[in-house]
JSON list of C-alpha atoms in Angstrom, two decimals:
[
{"chain": "L", "resi": 1, "resn": "MET", "atom": "CA", "xyz": [-17.66, -8.44, -1.45]},
{"chain": "L", "resi": 2, "resn": "ASP", "atom": "CA", "xyz": [-17.03, -11.83, -3.07]},
{"chain": "L", "resi": 3, "resn": "LYS", "atom": "CA", "xyz": [-14.38, -12.47, -5.41]},
{"chain": "L", "resi": 4, "resn": "ASP", "atom": "CA", "xyz": [-16.48, -11.91, -8.65]},
{"chain": "L", "resi": 5, "resn": "GLU", "atom": "CA", "xyz": [-17.74, -8.83, -7.39]},
{"chain": "L", "resi": 6, "resn": "LEU", "atom": "CA", "xyz": [-14.19, -7.61, -6.81]},
{"chain": "L", "resi": 7, "resn": "LYS", "atom": "CA", "xyz": [-13.09, -8.58, -10.14]},
{"chain": "L", "resi": 8, "resn": "GLN", "atom": "CA", "xyz": [-15.74, -6.37, -11.65]},
{"chain": "L", "resi": 9, "resn": "LYS", "atom": "CA", "xyz": [-14.84, -3.23, -9.28]},
{"chain": "L", "resi": 10, "resn": "LEU", "atom": "CA", "xyz": [-11.19, -3.48, -9.67]},
{"chain": "L", "resi": 11, "resn": "THR", "atom": "CA", "xyz": [-8.72, -3.56, -12.79]},
{"chain": "L", "resi": 12, "resn": "GLU", "atom": "CA", "xyz": [-6.70, -6.76, -13.13]},
{"chain": "L", "resi": 13, "resn": "GLU", "atom": "CA", "xyz": [-3.72, -5.30, -11.60]},
{"chain": "L", "resi": 14, "resn": "GLU", "atom": "CA", "xyz": [-5.68, -3.98, -8.65]},
{"chain": "L", "resi": 15, "resn": "PHE", "atom": "CA", "xyz": [-7.27, -7.42, -8.06]},
{"chain": "L", "resi": 16, "resn": "TYR", "atom": "CA", "xyz": [-3.81, -9.20, -8.45]},
{"chain": "L", "resi": 17, "resn": "VAL", "atom": "CA", "xyz": [-2.24, -6.90, -5.75]},
{"chain": "L", "resi": 18, "resn": "THR", "atom": "CA", "xyz": [-4.85, -6.64, -3.13]},
{"chain": "L", "resi": 19, "resn": "GLN", "atom": "CA", "xyz": [-6.44, -10.18, -3.42]},
{"chain": "L", "resi": 20, "resn": "GLU", "atom": "CA", "xyz": [-3.37, -12.31, -4.83]},
{"chain": "L", "resi": 21, "resn": "LYS", "atom": "CA", "xyz": [-0.45, -10.44, -2.68]},
{"chain": "L", "resi": 22, "resn": "GLY", "atom": "CA", "xyz": [0.87, -9.27, -6.09]},
{"chain": "L", "resi": 23, "resn": "THR", "atom": "CA", "xyz": [3.53, -6.66, -6.52]},
{"chain": "L", "resi": 24, "resn": "GLU", "atom": "CA", "xyz": [3.29, -3.90, -9.21]},
{"chain": "L", "resi": 25, "resn": "LYS", "atom": "CA", "xyz": [6.40, -2.33, -11.05]},
{"chain": "L", "resi": 26, "resn": "PRO", "atom": "CA", "xyz": [8.49, 0.07, -9.29]},
{"chain": "L", "resi": 27, "resn": "PHE", "atom": "CA", "xyz": [8.52, 3.44, -10.72]},
{"chain": "L", "resi": 28, "resn": "HIS", "atom": "CA", "xyz": [5.44, 2.45, -13.12]},
{"chain": "L", "resi": 29, "resn": "ASN", "atom": "CA", "xyz": [2.83, 3.22, -10.46]},
{"chain": "L", "resi": 30, "resn": "ILE", "atom": "CA", "xyz": [0.44, 6.19, -10.00]},
{"chain": "L", "resi": 31, "resn": "TYR", "atom": "CA", "xyz": [1.64, 7.33, -6.64]},
{"chain": "L", "resi": 32, "resn": "TRP", "atom": "CA", "xyz": [5.21, 6.43, -6.16]},
{"chain": "L", "resi": 33, "resn": "ASP", "atom": "CA", "xyz": [6.13, 10.22, -6.84]},
{"chain": "L", "resi": 34, "resn": "ASN", "atom": "CA", "xyz": [2.76, 12.20, -5.62]},
{"chain": "L", "resi": 35, "resn": "LYS", "atom": "CA", "xyz": [3.49, 14.85, -3.60]},
{"chain": "L", "resi": 36, "resn": "ASP", "atom": "CA", "xyz": [0.01, 16.27, -3.00]},
{"chain": "L", "resi": 37, "resn": "ASP", "atom": "CA", "xyz": [-1.25, 16.67, 0.45]},
{"chain": "L", "resi": 38, "resn": "GLY", "atom": "CA", "xyz": [-4.26, 14.18, 1.36]},
{"chain": "L", "resi": 39, "resn": "LEU", "atom": "CA", "xyz": [-5.02, 10.87, 2.31]},
{"chain": "L", "resi": 40, "resn": "TYR", "atom": "CA", "xyz": [-4.35, 7.41, 1.00]},
{"chain": "L", "resi": 41, "resn": "MET", "atom": "CA", "xyz": [-7.37, 5.08, 1.22]},
{"chain": "L", "resi": 42, "resn": "CYS", "atom": "CA", "xyz": [-7.74, 1.20, 0.85]},
{"chain": "L", "resi": 43, "resn": "LYS", "atom": "CA", "xyz": [-8.65, 0.73, -2.99]},
{"chain": "L", "resi": 44, "resn": "VAL", "atom": "CA", "xyz": [-11.02, -2.08, -2.20]},
{"chain": "L", "resi": 45, "resn": "CYS", "atom": "CA", "xyz": [-13.08, -0.69, 0.79]},
{"chain": "L", "resi": 46, "resn": "SER", "atom": "CA", "xyz": [-12.13, 3.00, 0.96]},
{"chain": "L", "resi": 47, "resn": "ALA", "atom": "CA", "xyz": [-10.89, 2.87, 4.58]},
{"chain": "L", "resi": 48, "resn": "PRO", "atom": "CA", "xyz": [-8.38, 5.64, 5.37]},
{"chain": "L", "resi": 49, "resn": "LEU", "atom": "CA", "xyz": [-4.82, 3.93, 5.69]},
{"chain": "L", "resi": 50, "resn": "PHE", "atom": "CA", "xyz": [-1.86, 6.62, 5.39]},
{"chain": "L", "resi": 51, "resn": "ASP", "atom": "CA", "xyz": [-1.65, 10.45, 5.71]},
{"chain": "L", "resi": 52, "resn": "ALA", "atom": "CA", "xyz": [0.20, 12.15, 2.83]},
{"chain": "L", "resi": 53, "resn": "SER", "atom": "CA", "xyz": [2.57, 13.87, 5.63]},
{"chain": "L", "resi": 54, "resn": "ARG", "atom": "CA", "xyz": [3.79, 10.31, 6.46]},
{"chain": "L", "resi": 55, "resn": "LYS", "atom": "CA", "xyz": [4.92, 9.61, 2.80]},
{"chain": "L", "resi": 56, "resn": "TYR", "atom": "CA", "xyz": [8.65, 9.97, 1.90]},
{"chain": "L", "resi": 57, "resn": "ASP", "atom": "CA", "xyz": [11.01, 9.20, -1.10]},
{"chain": "L", "resi": 58, "resn": "SER", "atom": "CA", "xyz": [12.61, 5.92, -0.47]},
{"chain": "L", "resi": 59, "resn": "GLY", "atom": "CA", "xyz": [14.10, 5.58, -3.72]},
{"chain": "L", "resi": 60, "resn": "THR", "atom": "CA", "xyz": [12.33, 2.24, -4.27]},
{"chain": "L", "resi": 61, "resn": "GLY", "atom": "CA", "xyz": [9.64, 3.29, -6.51]},
{"chain": "L", "resi": 62, "resn": "TRP", "atom": "CA", "xyz": [6.81, 2.42, -4.74]},
{"chain": "L", "resi": 63, "resn": "PRO", "atom": "CA", "xyz": [4.93, 4.52, -2.27]},
{"chain": "L", "resi": 64, "resn": "SER", "atom": "CA", "xyz": [6.89, 4.70, 1.17]},
{"chain": "L", "resi": 65, "resn": "PHE", "atom": "CA", "xyz": [5.35, 5.88, 4.45]},
{"chain": "L", "resi": 66, "resn": "ASP", "atom": "CA", "xyz": [6.91, 6.00, 7.68]},
{"chain": "L", "resi": 67, "resn": "ASP", "atom": "CA", "xyz": [3.60, 5.28, 9.77]},
{"chain": "L", "resi": 68, "resn": "ALA", "atom": "CA", "xyz": [0.19, 4.28, 9.15]},
{"chain": "L", "resi": 69, "resn": "ILE", "atom": "CA", "xyz": [-3.09, 5.79, 10.52]},
{"chain": "L", "resi": 70, "resn": "PRO", "atom": "CA", "xyz": [-3.33, 4.10, 14.11]},
{"chain": "L", "resi": 71, "resn": "GLY", "atom": "CA", "xyz": [-5.62, 0.81, 13.77]},
{"chain": "L", "resi": 72, "resn": "SER", "atom": "CA", "xyz": [-5.78, 0.90, 9.98]},
{"chain": "L", "resi": 73, "resn": "VAL", "atom": "CA", "xyz": [-3.52, -1.99, 9.33]},
{"chain": "L", "resi": 74, "resn": "LYS", "atom": "CA", "xyz": [-2.53, -5.23, 10.42]},
{"chain": "L", "resi": 75, "resn": "TYR", "atom": "CA", "xyz": [0.65, -7.57, 10.20]},
{"chain": "L", "resi": 76, "resn": "HIS", "atom": "CA", "xyz": [1.39, -10.71, 9.08]},
{"chain": "L", "resi": 77, "resn": "GLU", "atom": "CA", "xyz": [4.69, -13.06, 8.82]},
{"chain": "L", "resi": 78, "resn": "ASP", "atom": "CA", "xyz": [5.40, -13.62, 5.25]},
{"chain": "L", "resi": 79, "resn": "THR", "atom": "CA", "xyz": [7.80, -16.46, 4.28]},
{"chain": "L", "resi": 80, "resn": "ASP", "atom": "CA", "xyz": [6.77, -16.54, 0.42]},
{"chain": "L", "resi": 81, "resn": "HIS", "atom": "CA", "xyz": [9.79, -16.34, -2.05]},
{"chain": "L", "resi": 82, "resn": "GLY", "atom": "CA", "xyz": [11.93, -17.75, 0.66]},
{"chain": "L", "resi": 83, "resn": "MET", "atom": "CA", "xyz": [12.08, -14.39, 2.50]},
{"chain": "L", "resi": 84, "resn": "SER", "atom": "CA", "xyz": [11.13, -13.33, 5.81]},
{"chain": "L", "resi": 85, "resn": "ARG", "atom": "CA", "xyz": [8.98, -10.13, 5.71]},
{"chain": "L", "resi": 86, "resn": "VAL", "atom": "CA", "xyz": [6.01, -8.52, 7.38]},
{"chain": "L", "resi": 87, "resn": "GLU", "atom": "CA", "xyz": [2.92, -8.25, 5.20]},
{"chain": "L", "resi": 88, "resn": "VAL", "atom": "CA", "xyz": [0.89, -5.32, 5.60]},
{"chain": "L", "resi": 89, "resn": "ILE", "atom": "CA", "xyz": [-3.00, -5.70, 4.97]},
{"chain": "L", "resi": 90, "resn": "CYS", "atom": "CA", "xyz": [-6.12, -3.26, 5.45]},
{"chain": "L", "resi": 91, "resn": "ALA", "atom": "CA", "xyz": [-7.64, -3.98, 8.83]},
{"chain": "L", "resi": 92, "resn": "ASN", "atom": "CA", "xyz": [-11.15, -3.28, 7.77]},
{"chain": "L", "resi": 93, "resn": "CYS", "atom": "CA", "xyz": [-10.97, -5.65, 4.36]},
{"chain": "L", "resi": 94, "resn": "GLY", "atom": "CA", "xyz": [-7.93, -7.72, 4.51]},
{"chain": "L", "resi": 95, "resn": "ALA", "atom": "CA", "xyz": [-6.41, -6.45, 1.29]},
{"chain": "L", "resi": 96, "resn": "HIS", "atom": "CA", "xyz": [-2.75, -6.98, 0.62]},
{"chain": "L", "resi": 97, "resn": "LEU", "atom": "CA", "xyz": [-1.15, -3.44, 0.74]},
{"chain": "L", "resi": 98, "resn": "GLY", "atom": "CA", "xyz": [2.74, -4.21, 0.71]},
{"chain": "L", "resi": 99, "resn": "HIS", "atom": "CA", "xyz": [5.09, -4.83, 3.14]},
{"chain": "L", "resi": 100, "resn": "VAL", "atom": "CA", "xyz": [6.86, -2.95, 6.23]},
{"chain": "L", "resi": 101, "resn": "PHE", "atom": "CA", "xyz": [10.89, -3.00, 6.63]},
{"chain": "L", "resi": 102, "resn": "ASP", "atom": "CA", "xyz": [12.77, -1.43, 9.49]},
{"chain": "L", "resi": 103, "resn": "ASP", "atom": "CA", "xyz": [14.91, 0.66, 7.17]},
{"chain": "L", "resi": 104, "resn": "GLY", "atom": "CA", "xyz": [12.87, 3.83, 7.16]},
{"chain": "L", "resi": 105, "resn": "PRO", "atom": "CA", "xyz": [13.79, 7.18, 8.44]},
{"chain": "L", "resi": 106, "resn": "SER", "atom": "CA", "xyz": [15.80, 7.28, 11.62]},
{"chain": "L", "resi": 107, "resn": "ASP", "atom": "CA", "xyz": [14.67, 10.75, 12.58]},
{"chain": "L", "resi": 108, "resn": "THR", "atom": "CA", "xyz": [11.06, 9.24, 12.63]},
{"chain": "L", "resi": 109, "resn": "THR", "atom": "CA", "xyz": [9.90, 5.88, 13.33]},
{"chain": "L", "resi": 110, "resn": "GLY", "atom": "CA", "xyz": [12.45, 3.97, 11.28]},
{"chain": "L", "resi": 111, "resn": "LYS", "atom": "CA", "xyz": [9.75, 2.08, 9.31]},
{"chain": "L", "resi": 112, "resn": "ARG", "atom": "CA", "xyz": [9.17, 1.93, 5.68]},
{"chain": "L", "resi": 113, "resn": "PHE", "atom": "CA", "xyz": [5.89, 1.00, 4.68]},
{"chain": "L", "resi": 114, "resn": "CYS", "atom": "CA", "xyz": [6.43, 0.01, 1.17]},
{"chain": "L", "resi": 115, "resn": "THR", "atom": "CA", "xyz": [2.98, 0.21, -0.46]},
{"chain": "L", "resi": 116, "resn": "ASN", "atom": "CA", "xyz": [1.39, -0.71, -4.04]},
{"chain": "L", "resi": 117, "resn": "SER", "atom": "CA", "xyz": [-0.21, 2.12, -5.48]},
{"chain": "L", "resi": 118, "resn": "ALA", "atom": "CA", "xyz": [-2.88, -0.45, -6.88]},
{"chain": "L", "resi": 119, "resn": "SER", "atom": "CA", "xyz": [-3.91, -0.89, -3.38]},
{"chain": "L", "resi": 120, "resn": "LEU", "atom": "CA", "xyz": [-4.69, 2.81, -2.68]},
{"chain": "L", "resi": 121, "resn": "SER", "atom": "CA", "xyz": [-6.94, 5.50, -4.02]},
{"chain": "L", "resi": 122, "resn": "PHE", "atom": "CA", "xyz": [-6.03, 8.99, -2.97]},
{"chain": "L", "resi": 123, "resn": "LYS", "atom": "CA", "xyz": [-8.02, 12.19, -1.79]},
{"chain": "L", "resi": 124, "resn": "LYS", "atom": "CA", "xyz": [-6.41, 15.24, -2.49]},
{"chain": "L", "resi": 125, "resn": "LYS", "atom": "CA", "xyz": [-6.83, 17.62, 0.55]},
{"chain": "L", "resi": 126, "resn": "GLU", "atom": "CA", "xyz": [-8.77, 20.84, -0.43]}
]
């Protein structure tokens, strides 16, 4: 989809987050405290990204996962705002999802995929 089509499909916040590398407010987003079993998918292209079994409460106010579905995301160095971080994008369409950090649960992967709810849709397991 081109940018005009995406602006029609997505809310203003979803467009800002996924296309302009924005960040939504912590604790004021739809999935930060979702505990349902299911699958998190890319808001732009519906590609599966995260299984709900990999989600945990990081205390940050954003959905956090210790791993992504293999092959579902790509990584880019992000030096915006004077920081050195690793950006996470959808491997299928390139939508910005958030960032990954090495301060996740030590009993699993040690990773924290800090993800914007605005970049996700959720399909509850039946």
